[in-house]
XYZ file of C-alpha atoms in Angstrom:
155
model
C -11.925 1.783 -8.162
C -8.752 -0.223 -7.659
C -9.904 -3.519 -5.340
C -6.495 -5.427 -4.791
C -2.727 -5.222 -5.619
C -0.146 -7.271 -5.586
C 3.708 -6.618 -4.081
C 6.548 -8.442 -3.631
C 9.177 -8.075 -0.256
C 11.432 -9.507 1.815
C 9.416 -11.212 4.674
C 5.744 -12.058 3.015
C 4.159 -13.726 6.181
C 5.476 -10.563 8.351
C 4.026 -7.839 5.962
C 0.716 -9.447 5.405
C 0.207 -9.475 9.081
C 1.202 -5.882 9.522
C -1.269 -4.999 6.340
C -4.097 -7.038 7.960
C -3.587 -4.822 11.433
C -3.346 -1.670 9.257
C -6.329 -2.311 7.605
C -8.460 -4.111 10.532
C -8.810 -6.940 8.208
C -7.054 -10.855 8.220
C -4.351 -12.398 6.318
C -4.109 -15.389 4.845
C -1.974 -17.710 2.521
C -2.342 -16.948 -1.253
C -1.873 -20.513 -3.353
C -1.284 -18.943 -6.378
C 2.827 -19.005 -5.120
C 4.494 -21.265 -2.256
C 5.737 -18.400 0.424
C 2.547 -15.814 -0.671
C -0.058 -14.218 1.259
C -2.657 -11.857 1.035
C -4.122 -9.438 3.411
C -7.928 -8.886 3.012
C -9.520 -5.589 4.659
C -13.021 -6.793 4.680
C -14.488 -3.695 3.552
C -17.152 -2.967 0.775
C -14.588 -2.743 -2.128
C -13.025 -5.968 -1.282
C -9.666 -4.482 -0.670
C -7.320 -6.959 -0.512
C -3.240 -6.851 -1.150
C -1.336 -9.810 -2.387
C 2.068 -10.130 -0.748
C 4.647 -12.264 -3.068
C 8.177 -13.125 -2.219
C 10.685 -10.670 -3.257
C 12.025 -12.509 -6.400
C 8.676 -13.456 -7.470
C 7.276 -11.512 -10.513
C 3.734 -12.213 -12.628
C 4.608 -13.629 -16.123
C 2.134 -14.410 -18.795
C 1.497 -17.700 -19.089
C -0.032 -20.135 -21.790
C -3.205 -19.768 -20.700
C -3.099 -17.220 -17.606
C -1.215 -15.351 -15.077
C 1.625 -17.346 -13.466
C 3.996 -16.397 -10.995
C 7.716 -17.327 -11.594
C 11.326 -16.292 -9.510
C 13.743 -14.112 -10.956
C 17.505 -14.188 -10.643
C 17.503 -11.067 -8.459
C 15.170 -9.207 -6.218
C 14.790 -4.915 -6.938
C 16.379 -3.163 -4.485
C 13.801 -0.073 -5.192
C 10.056 0.096 -6.049
C 8.363 1.987 -8.613
C 4.992 1.260 -7.761
C 3.441 2.277 -4.462
C -0.528 2.912 -3.427
C -2.391 5.175 -0.950
C -5.023 3.101 1.054
C -7.719 4.438 3.613
C -7.168 2.483 6.747
C -9.946 2.576 9.606
C -7.104 2.963 12.567
C -5.543 6.311 13.483
C -2.341 7.971 12.874
C -1.398 7.265 16.205
C -1.943 3.820 15.876
C -0.012 3.857 12.475
C 2.729 5.602 14.351
C 2.783 2.817 16.803
C 3.043 -0.234 14.241
C 5.841 1.591 12.082
C 8.176 2.168 15.479
C 7.106 -1.355 16.471
C 8.274 -3.036 13.376
C 11.612 -0.518 12.767
C 10.165 0.892 9.788
C 9.852 4.456 8.366
C 6.745 6.033 9.315
C 5.969 10.290 8.503
C 3.197 12.359 8.603
C 2.849 14.479 4.980
C 0.914 17.288 4.208
C 0.977 17.622 0.372
C -1.193 20.779 0.290
C -4.751 19.859 -0.793
C -4.565 16.824 1.176
C -2.411 14.699 4.085
C -1.475 11.369 4.614
C 1.030 8.979 5.886
C 4.031 7.519 4.186
C 4.543 4.035 5.947
C 7.501 2.095 4.199
C 6.851 -1.727 4.414
C 10.550 -3.148 5.199
C 11.734 0.465 5.021
C 11.521 -0.237 0.952
C 8.054 0.103 -0.004
C 5.920 2.817 0.097
C 2.210 2.519 0.928
C 0.505 6.102 1.423
C -1.990 5.321 4.505
C -4.931 7.845 4.915
C -6.915 7.970 7.868
C -10.937 8.366 8.005
C -10.337 12.142 8.889
C -7.913 12.655 5.970
C -10.349 10.740 3.572
C -12.574 13.665 2.646
C -9.846 15.866 1.346
C -7.923 13.485 -0.615
C -11.572 12.189 -2.134
C -11.992 15.874 -2.728
C -8.663 16.496 -4.470
C -8.314 13.513 -6.476
C -11.488 14.541 -9.367
C -10.622 15.208 -12.718
C -12.076 19.109 -12.233
C -9.699 19.726 -9.116
C -6.877 17.932 -10.511
C -7.142 20.049 -13.331
C -7.486 23.127 -11.620
C -4.769 22.470 -9.365
C -2.686 22.415 -12.713
C -4.250 25.425 -14.111
C -3.148 26.785 -10.910
C 0.853 25.733 -10.845
C 0.804 27.039 -14.675
C -0.395 30.398 -13.919
C 2.055 30.985 -11.025
C 5.177 29.543 -12.850
């Protein structure tokens, strides 16, 4: 279970506000670093997303993790997350359109999701309540292994 993750973006306040809206949660300042925020889903899992300024990175400090500023922000990200959200596909699309961010429904075959591109550069995959059952069924070791075996058999 992933309880929280951290991301770095150009406008942490705006992204925190939107993530809280998508999760039906709230957002707050995140005192680990100036200009950082945290969006909390208020779900049973303690789901939260820490939003740092774009040039902030985690480093191993002398006694615990610290946040430091880098010279240059990355243009692209290799990290993304899939998050279940308690709002509809239509509401997600409305929010994305309002913010001017790319949003698209994707059918991955065994499951569906919505790509939601924060600031048009960082991918968050959103899974609505009606999409969750297929995703949860597919993301089991036995189901995934069978999926891979099927791909190999047809190759």
